[in-house]
Short mmCIF file of C-alpha atoms in Angstrom, two decimals:
data_model
loop_
_atom_site.label_atom_id
_atom_site.label_comp_id
_atom_site.label_asym_id
_atom_site.label_seq_id
_atom_site.Cartn_x
_atom_site.Cartn_y
_atom_site.Cartn_z
CA GLY D 1 92.86 94.16 131.80
CA ASP D 2 96.64 93.70 131.65
CA HIS D 3 98.85 93.60 134.76
CA VAL D 4 101.86 95.68 135.66
CA ALA D 5 104.67 93.93 137.52
CA VAL D 6 106.48 96.15 140.02
CA TYR D 7 109.95 95.25 141.31
CA PRO D 8 110.01 96.67 144.85
CA THR D 9 112.88 97.40 147.24
CA ASN D 10 112.82 95.95 150.76
CA ASN D 11 112.25 98.33 153.66
CA LEU D 12 115.69 99.85 154.32
CA GLU D 13 115.17 100.05 158.12
CA LEU D 14 114.42 96.32 158.12
CA VAL D 15 117.49 95.63 155.95
CA ASP D 16 119.68 97.56 158.41
CA LYS D 17 118.17 95.74 161.40
CA LEU D 18 118.83 92.35 159.78
CA ALA D 19 122.41 93.40 158.97
CA SER D 20 123.07 94.47 162.56
CA LEU D 21 121.64 91.19 163.93
CA MET D 22 124.03 89.25 161.69
CA ASP D 23 126.87 91.72 162.29
CA ILE D 24 127.87 92.16 158.66
CA ASN D 25 129.66 94.83 156.67
CA MET D 26 126.97 95.90 154.22
CA GLU D 27 129.42 97.30 151.67
CA GLN D 28 131.31 94.00 151.38
CA VAL D 29 131.34 92.80 147.76
CA PHE D 30 130.73 89.10 147.14
CA THR D 31 129.79 86.63 144.42
CA MET D 32 127.44 83.69 144.92
CA THR D 33 127.84 80.81 142.47
CA ASN D 34 125.50 77.85 141.90
CA VAL D 35 127.36 74.61 142.66
CA ASP D 36 124.69 72.60 140.85
CA GLU D 37 126.27 71.85 137.46
CA ASP D 38 122.82 71.34 135.87
CA SER D 39 121.50 74.71 137.01
CA SER D 40 120.46 77.02 134.18
CA LYS D 41 121.80 80.02 136.11
CA LYS D 42 125.40 80.45 137.20
CA HIS D 43 124.36 82.93 139.93
CA PRO D 44 121.07 83.10 141.90
CA PHE D 45 121.04 86.90 141.38
CA PRO D 46 123.28 89.45 139.62
CA CYS D 47 126.87 89.13 140.92
CA PRO D 48 129.27 90.48 142.06
CA THR D 49 127.20 92.63 144.39
CA THR D 50 127.21 93.96 147.97
CA TYR D 51 125.33 92.53 150.94
CA ARG D 52 123.32 95.77 151.06
CA THR D 53 122.17 95.39 147.44
CA ALA D 54 121.38 91.68 147.86
CA LEU D 55 119.28 92.23 151.01
CA SER D 56 117.55 95.30 149.54
CA HIS D 57 116.75 94.06 146.03
CA TYR D 58 117.28 90.34 145.54
CA VAL D 59 115.89 88.31 148.47
CA GLU D 60 112.50 88.15 150.17
CA ILE D 61 113.26 89.14 153.78
CA THR D 62 109.61 89.45 154.92
CA ALA D 63 108.41 86.04 153.70
CA LEU D 64 107.61 83.56 156.48
CA PRO D 65 110.48 81.03 156.52
CA ARG D 66 109.55 77.47 155.56
CA THR D 67 110.43 74.62 157.93
CA HIS D 68 113.56 73.60 155.99
CA ILE D 69 115.00 77.09 156.64
CA LEU D 70 114.35 76.70 160.38
CA LYS D 71 116.17 73.33 160.27
CA GLU D 72 119.22 75.04 158.73
CA LEU D 73 119.05 77.90 161.27
CA SER D 74 119.09 75.40 164.14
CA ASN D 75 122.64 74.40 163.07
CA TYR D 76 123.83 77.91 163.97
CA THR D 77 122.02 78.15 167.34
CA SER D 78 124.13 77.70 170.47
CA ASP D 79 121.46 77.87 173.20
CA PRO D 80 120.04 74.32 173.68
CA VAL D 81 116.46 75.54 174.33
CA GLU D 82 116.42 77.80 171.26
CA LYS D 83 118.02 75.08 169.13
CA ALA D 84 115.42 72.53 170.28
CA LYS D 85 112.61 74.96 169.43
CA LEU D 86 113.84 75.39 165.83
CA GLU D 87 114.36 71.64 165.46
CA GLU D 88 110.88 70.89 166.76
CA MET D 89 109.24 73.39 164.38
CA SER D 90 111.08 71.86 161.43
CA SER D 91 109.97 68.32 162.37
CA THR D 92 106.89 66.52 161.06
CA THR D 93 105.44 65.73 164.51
CA PRO D 94 101.96 67.13 165.34
CA GLU D 95 103.53 69.20 168.17
CA GLY D 96 106.18 70.58 165.82
CA LYS D 97 103.60 71.51 163.18
CA ALA D 98 101.39 73.17 165.81
CA LEU D 99 104.34 75.18 167.20
CA TYR D 100 105.32 76.30 163.66
CA GLN D 101 101.72 77.36 163.03
CA THR D 102 101.47 79.49 166.18
CA TRP D 103 105.05 80.80 166.50
CA VAL D 104 105.81 81.51 162.82
CA VAL D 105 102.52 81.68 160.88
CA ASP D 106 100.02 83.13 163.41
CA ASP D 107 102.63 85.47 164.97
CA VAL D 108 103.85 86.43 161.44
CA ARG D 109 107.55 86.09 162.28
CA HIS D 110 109.96 86.58 159.40
CA ILE D 111 113.75 86.04 159.47
CA THR D 112 114.51 89.30 161.34
CA HIS D 113 111.96 88.52 164.08
CA ILE D 114 113.33 84.98 164.47
CA LEU D 115 116.90 86.26 164.90
CA GLU D 116 115.64 88.90 167.39
CA ASP D 117 113.70 86.36 169.46
CA LEU D 118 116.41 83.65 169.38
CA PRO D 119 119.55 85.68 170.15
CA SER D 120 121.88 82.66 170.11
CA CYS D 121 120.96 81.96 166.46
CA LYS D 122 123.85 83.42 164.42
CA PRO D 123 123.71 82.12 160.84
CA PRO D 124 126.36 83.29 158.34
CA ILE D 125 124.96 85.82 155.86
CA ASP D 126 126.03 83.73 152.85
CA HIS D 127 123.90 80.81 153.98
CA VAL D 128 120.94 83.09 154.73
CA LEU D 129 121.12 84.55 151.22
CA GLU D 130 121.18 81.02 149.84
CA LEU D 131 118.12 79.99 151.90
CA LEU D 132 115.86 83.00 151.38
CA PRO D 133 113.60 83.01 148.29
CA ARG D 134 114.20 85.54 145.52
CA LEU D 135 112.32 88.85 145.84
CA GLN D 136 109.43 88.53 143.37
CA PRO D 137 107.72 91.29 141.39
CA ARG D 138 104.25 92.25 142.65
CA PHE D 139 101.45 92.22 140.05
CA TYR D 140 98.70 94.85 139.93
CA SER D 141 95.74 95.08 137.58
CA ILE D 142 96.21 98.18 135.42
CA ALA D 143 93.55 100.72 136.41
CA SER D 144 93.66 102.88 133.27
CA SER D 145 93.02 102.66 129.54
CA ALA D 146 95.94 103.05 127.13
CA LYS D 147 93.59 104.95 124.77
CA VAL D 148 93.02 107.62 127.44
CA HIS D 149 96.47 107.48 129.12
CA PRO D 150 98.92 106.36 126.41
CA THR D 151 102.07 107.34 128.34
CA SER D 152 101.19 106.21 131.87
CA VAL D 153 99.91 103.21 133.80
CA HIS D 154 97.64 103.66 136.82
CA ILE D 155 97.54 101.15 139.64
CA CYS D 156 95.21 100.86 142.59
CA GLY D 157 96.39 99.17 145.78
CA VAL D 158 95.93 99.16 149.53
CA VAL D 159 99.00 100.07 151.61
CA VAL D 160 99.53 97.01 153.80
CA GLU D 161 100.44 97.73 157.41
CA TYR D 162 99.30 95.75 160.44
CA GLN D 163 100.27 94.86 164.00
CA THR D 164 101.23 91.26 164.72
CA PRO D 165 100.36 89.35 167.92
CA THR D 166 103.91 90.02 169.17
CA GLY D 167 103.26 93.79 168.98
CA ARG D 168 105.45 94.38 165.93
CA VAL D 169 104.31 96.33 162.87
CA ASN D 170 104.62 94.50 159.54
CA LYS D 171 104.45 96.43 156.28
CA GLY D 172 103.73 95.34 152.73
CA VAL D 173 106.95 95.35 150.69
CA ALA D 174 105.69 96.96 147.47
CA THR D 175 102.83 99.15 148.69
CA THR D 176 104.92 100.75 151.47
CA TRP D 177 107.74 101.40 149.00
CA LEU D 178 105.41 102.81 146.31
CA GLN D 179 103.64 105.05 148.82
CA GLU D 180 106.71 107.29 148.99
CA LYS D 181 107.25 107.49 145.21
CA ILE D 182 105.66 110.92 144.81
CA PRO D 183 106.74 113.31 142.01
CA THR D 184 108.15 116.64 143.18
CA GLY D 185 107.93 120.03 141.45
CA GLU D 186 105.54 121.21 138.76
CA GLY D 187 105.36 121.23 134.94
CA GLU D 188 108.74 120.89 133.22
CA GLU D 189 110.49 121.05 136.59
CA MET D 190 108.70 117.92 137.78
CA VAL D 191 110.99 115.13 138.97
CA CYS D 192 109.42 111.66 138.90
CA PRO D 193 110.80 108.76 140.95
CA LYS D 194 111.81 105.72 138.89
CA VAL D 195 110.15 102.33 139.45
CA PRO D 196 111.27 99.16 137.60
CA VAL D 197 108.19 97.57 135.98
CA TYR D 198 107.01 95.53 133.02
CA VAL D 199 103.53 94.88 131.59
CA ARG D 200 102.12 91.34 131.45
CA ARG D 201 99.43 90.76 128.86
CA SER D 202 96.17 89.26 130.09
CA GLN D 203 93.13 87.52 128.62
CA PHE D 204 90.97 89.74 130.82
CA ARG D 205 89.82 92.19 128.14
CA LEU D 206 86.78 94.05 126.87
CA PRO D 207 84.77 92.42 124.05
CA ASN D 208 85.87 93.44 120.54
CA ARG D 209 82.50 95.04 119.74
CA PRO D 210 81.79 98.16 121.84
CA GLN D 211 78.04 97.49 121.71
CA THR D 212 78.39 94.13 123.54
CA PRO D 213 76.97 94.57 127.08
CA VAL D 214 79.43 94.12 129.96
CA ILE D 215 78.73 93.24 133.61
CA MET D 216 81.65 93.97 135.96
CA ILE D 217 81.83 92.79 139.58
CA GLY D 218 84.76 94.34 141.45
CA PRO D 219 84.59 95.07 145.18
CA GLY D 220 87.48 96.96 146.81
CA THR D 221 90.64 97.13 144.70
CA GLY D 222 88.94 94.59 142.41
CA LEU D 223 87.62 97.78 140.77
CA ALA D 224 91.08 98.45 139.25
CA PRO D 225 90.75 96.83 135.79
CA PHE D 226 87.16 98.02 135.47
CA ARG D 227 88.21 101.65 135.81
CA GLY D 228 90.34 100.98 132.72
CA PHE D 229 87.40 99.27 130.98
CA ILE D 230 85.02 102.17 131.69
CA GLN D 231 87.62 104.76 130.58
CA GLU D 232 87.96 102.82 127.32
CA ARG D 233 84.20 102.73 126.78
CA ALA D 234 83.89 106.46 127.58
CA TRP D 235 86.60 107.06 124.95
CA GLN D 236 84.77 104.83 122.42
CA LYS D 237 81.57 106.79 123.08
CA SER D 238 83.43 110.09 122.57
CA GLN D 239 84.57 108.74 119.17
CA GLY D 240 80.92 108.33 118.19
CA LYS D 241 80.85 104.54 118.49
CA PRO D 242 77.65 102.88 119.77
CA VAL D 243 78.51 101.58 123.27
CA GLY D 244 76.39 98.84 124.84
CA PRO D 245 75.19 98.63 128.47
CA THR D 246 78.08 98.95 130.93
CA VAL D 247 77.15 97.72 134.42
CA LEU D 248 79.38 97.83 137.51
CA TYR D 249 78.85 96.20 140.91
CA PHE D 250 81.20 97.81 143.44
CA GLY D 251 81.39 97.29 147.17
CA CYS D 252 83.51 98.40 150.14
CA ARG D 253 83.11 98.86 153.89
CA ASN D 254 82.21 102.54 154.25
CA LYS D 255 81.06 104.92 151.53
CA SER D 256 82.76 107.88 153.24
CA GLN D 257 86.16 106.13 153.57
CA ASP D 258 86.65 103.44 150.93
CA PHE D 259 84.62 104.48 147.88
CA ILE D 260 87.61 104.76 145.55
CA TYR D 261 87.20 106.73 142.30
CA GLN D 262 83.75 107.83 143.54
CA ASP D 263 83.70 111.12 141.59
CA GLU D 264 84.68 109.46 138.30
CA LEU D 265 82.15 106.63 138.65
CA GLU D 266 79.30 108.99 139.54
CA GLU D 267 80.24 111.25 136.62
CA TRP D 268 80.11 108.31 134.17
CA GLU D 269 76.77 107.32 135.69
CA LYS D 270 75.44 110.88 135.19
CA ASP D 271 76.63 110.81 131.56
CA GLY D 272 74.53 107.70 130.98
CA LEU D 273 77.56 105.54 130.19
CA LEU D 274 77.51 103.48 133.39
CA THR D 275 74.90 101.67 135.47
CA LEU D 276 76.34 101.60 138.99
CA HIS D 277 75.29 99.27 141.82
CA THR D 278 77.03 99.83 145.16
CA ALA D 279 77.12 97.97 148.47
CA PHE D 280 78.70 99.47 151.60
CA SER D 281 78.96 96.57 154.04
CA ARG D 282 79.39 98.54 157.28
CA ASP D 283 77.12 101.53 156.64
CA GLN D 284 73.99 99.85 158.07
CA GLU D 285 73.03 97.27 160.70
CA GLU D 286 73.05 94.28 158.36
CA LYS D 287 76.17 93.75 156.27
CA ARG D 288 75.55 94.29 152.58
CA TYR D 289 77.85 93.03 149.79
CA VAL D 290 77.96 93.15 145.98
CA THR D 291 76.43 89.66 146.00
CA HIS D 292 73.24 91.13 147.51
CA CYS D 293 73.04 93.69 144.67
CA LEU D 294 73.61 90.95 142.12
CA ARG D 295 70.73 88.85 143.51
CA GLU D 296 68.38 91.85 143.66
CA THR D 297 69.05 92.73 140.01
CA GLY D 298 68.88 89.13 138.80
CA ALA D 299 66.27 89.80 136.10
CA ALA D 300 68.38 92.59 134.54
CA VAL D 301 71.53 90.42 134.73
CA TRP D 302 69.75 87.58 132.93
CA ASP D 303 68.45 89.96 130.20
CA LEU D 304 72.01 91.14 129.53
CA LEU D 305 73.44 87.60 129.52
CA ASP D 306 70.63 86.62 127.12
CA GLN D 307 71.76 89.49 124.85
CA GLY D 308 75.32 88.11 124.80
CA ALA D 309 76.83 90.14 127.67
CA HIS D 310 80.36 89.45 128.90
CA LEU D 311 80.69 89.07 132.67
CA TYR D 312 83.86 89.90 134.62
CA VAL D 313 84.80 89.26 138.25
CA CYS D 314 87.87 90.77 139.92
CA GLY D 315 89.04 90.68 143.53
CA ASP D 316 89.13 88.26 146.44
CA ALA D 317 89.14 84.61 145.34
CA LYS D 318 88.45 83.11 148.76
CA MET D 319 84.73 83.80 148.99
CA MET D 320 83.46 86.50 146.68
CA ALA D 321 84.32 84.90 143.30
CA LYS D 322 82.75 81.59 144.33
CA ASP D 323 79.61 83.31 145.66
CA VAL D 324 79.23 85.28 142.43
CA ARG D 325 79.47 82.10 140.35
CA ASN D 326 76.79 80.43 142.49
CA ILE D 327 74.48 83.46 142.19
CA ILE D 328 74.90 83.54 138.38
CA GLY D 329 73.80 79.88 138.43
CA GLU D 330 70.75 80.83 140.55
CA ILE D 331 69.89 83.66 138.13
CA CYS D 332 70.05 81.25 135.18
CA ARG D 333 67.70 78.86 136.99
CA GLU D 334 65.21 81.50 138.13
CA PHE D 335 65.10 83.87 135.16
CA GLY D 336 66.42 81.63 132.39
CA LYS D 337 64.05 78.85 133.52
CA MET D 338 66.88 76.28 133.58
CA SER D 339 67.39 73.16 135.65
CA GLU D 340 70.44 72.98 137.95
CA THR D 341 72.34 70.91 135.35
CA GLU D 342 71.41 73.25 132.49
CA ALA D 343 72.47 76.29 134.53
CA GLU D 344 75.86 74.74 135.33
CA THR D 345 76.35 73.81 131.64
CA PHE D 346 75.38 77.38 130.64
CA VAL D 347 77.91 78.97 133.06
CA LYS D 348 80.65 76.58 131.90
CA LYS D 349 79.85 77.52 128.30
CA LEU D 350 80.15 81.23 129.20
CA GLU D 351 83.60 80.47 130.67
CA SER D 352 84.77 78.47 127.66
CA GLN D 353 83.53 81.22 125.29
CA LYS D 354 85.52 83.79 127.35
CA ARG D 355 82.22 85.50 128.25
CA TYR D 356 82.78 84.83 131.97
CA SER D 357 86.27 85.92 133.05
CA ALA D 358 87.80 86.10 136.52
CA ASP D 359 90.95 87.94 137.65
CA VAL D 360 91.12 86.92 141.29
CA TRP D 361 93.71 86.64 144.04
CA SER D 362 93.68 85.12 147.52
#
């Protein structure tokens, strides 16, 4: 249930494009010092360094610039029309906000795109480095058990790549970078690429007693921590420990394309360790999601909750996690014979007892 933080490197083609737009010598060494006397850090990132290193490792060049950055950029724009556009987007007028929404947010324009589309905007690199946010680590749920894989950490992610309304292709910083980190050679000759990471502990963990039932709801890459959970329970079973019911609700678009870890899950199901409920939303006329499976198996879910089961939700916070919580409330009302107030109190009690845990992102 822990997370691994990955420190990625920005796309080097994008770094070079940004450098050429600003006409800078990438090997130039510089030091940036905080002028704020009260600042806890003397430098915003490790210094001295080169412009290449700073743009590759220390600043977020694909983040959408906030309005205050556009205001600063307008000071370095010579064309009156382009300057006015940046000033309007950084204003608080309804027109300015609407233009920012369409031109920056909807069109997904980051700093490089803005400099490409407003050729008279020529900010100095030092000010750009000061304005851009620091490049943050990306967190992934660990998709393996330390009992089974003591010397490695598995992660499960979708490589982000999409076309924007302006016809450009945007790529996810970390997933695109990780995609190419493939070991070469075999056995003792194997050379593994190095990736800077650290592990962040999480409260999202299996119950202490292996016989406690667990219900896991993880569509898409929300499956990641549950693969680790099931590996752990398979290991506990192999050690002769009594392992309680282990139930997984997994969903994706198409069984033939997106059913990640299918072989492993079906093997655990065949071994009697796992009860697997799947929903493939696009494989039939009517869309079908994990929430449908959950409703259909309401009686079994209630029986497990009544036996002290722990329930886990992982994945998209926008809709799925909220829907699941509502359905658990419905199940408590229908099969636990509770009123609406009692059901809500029951779910809140599960949460406070750490029997209902969510690891969600939006």
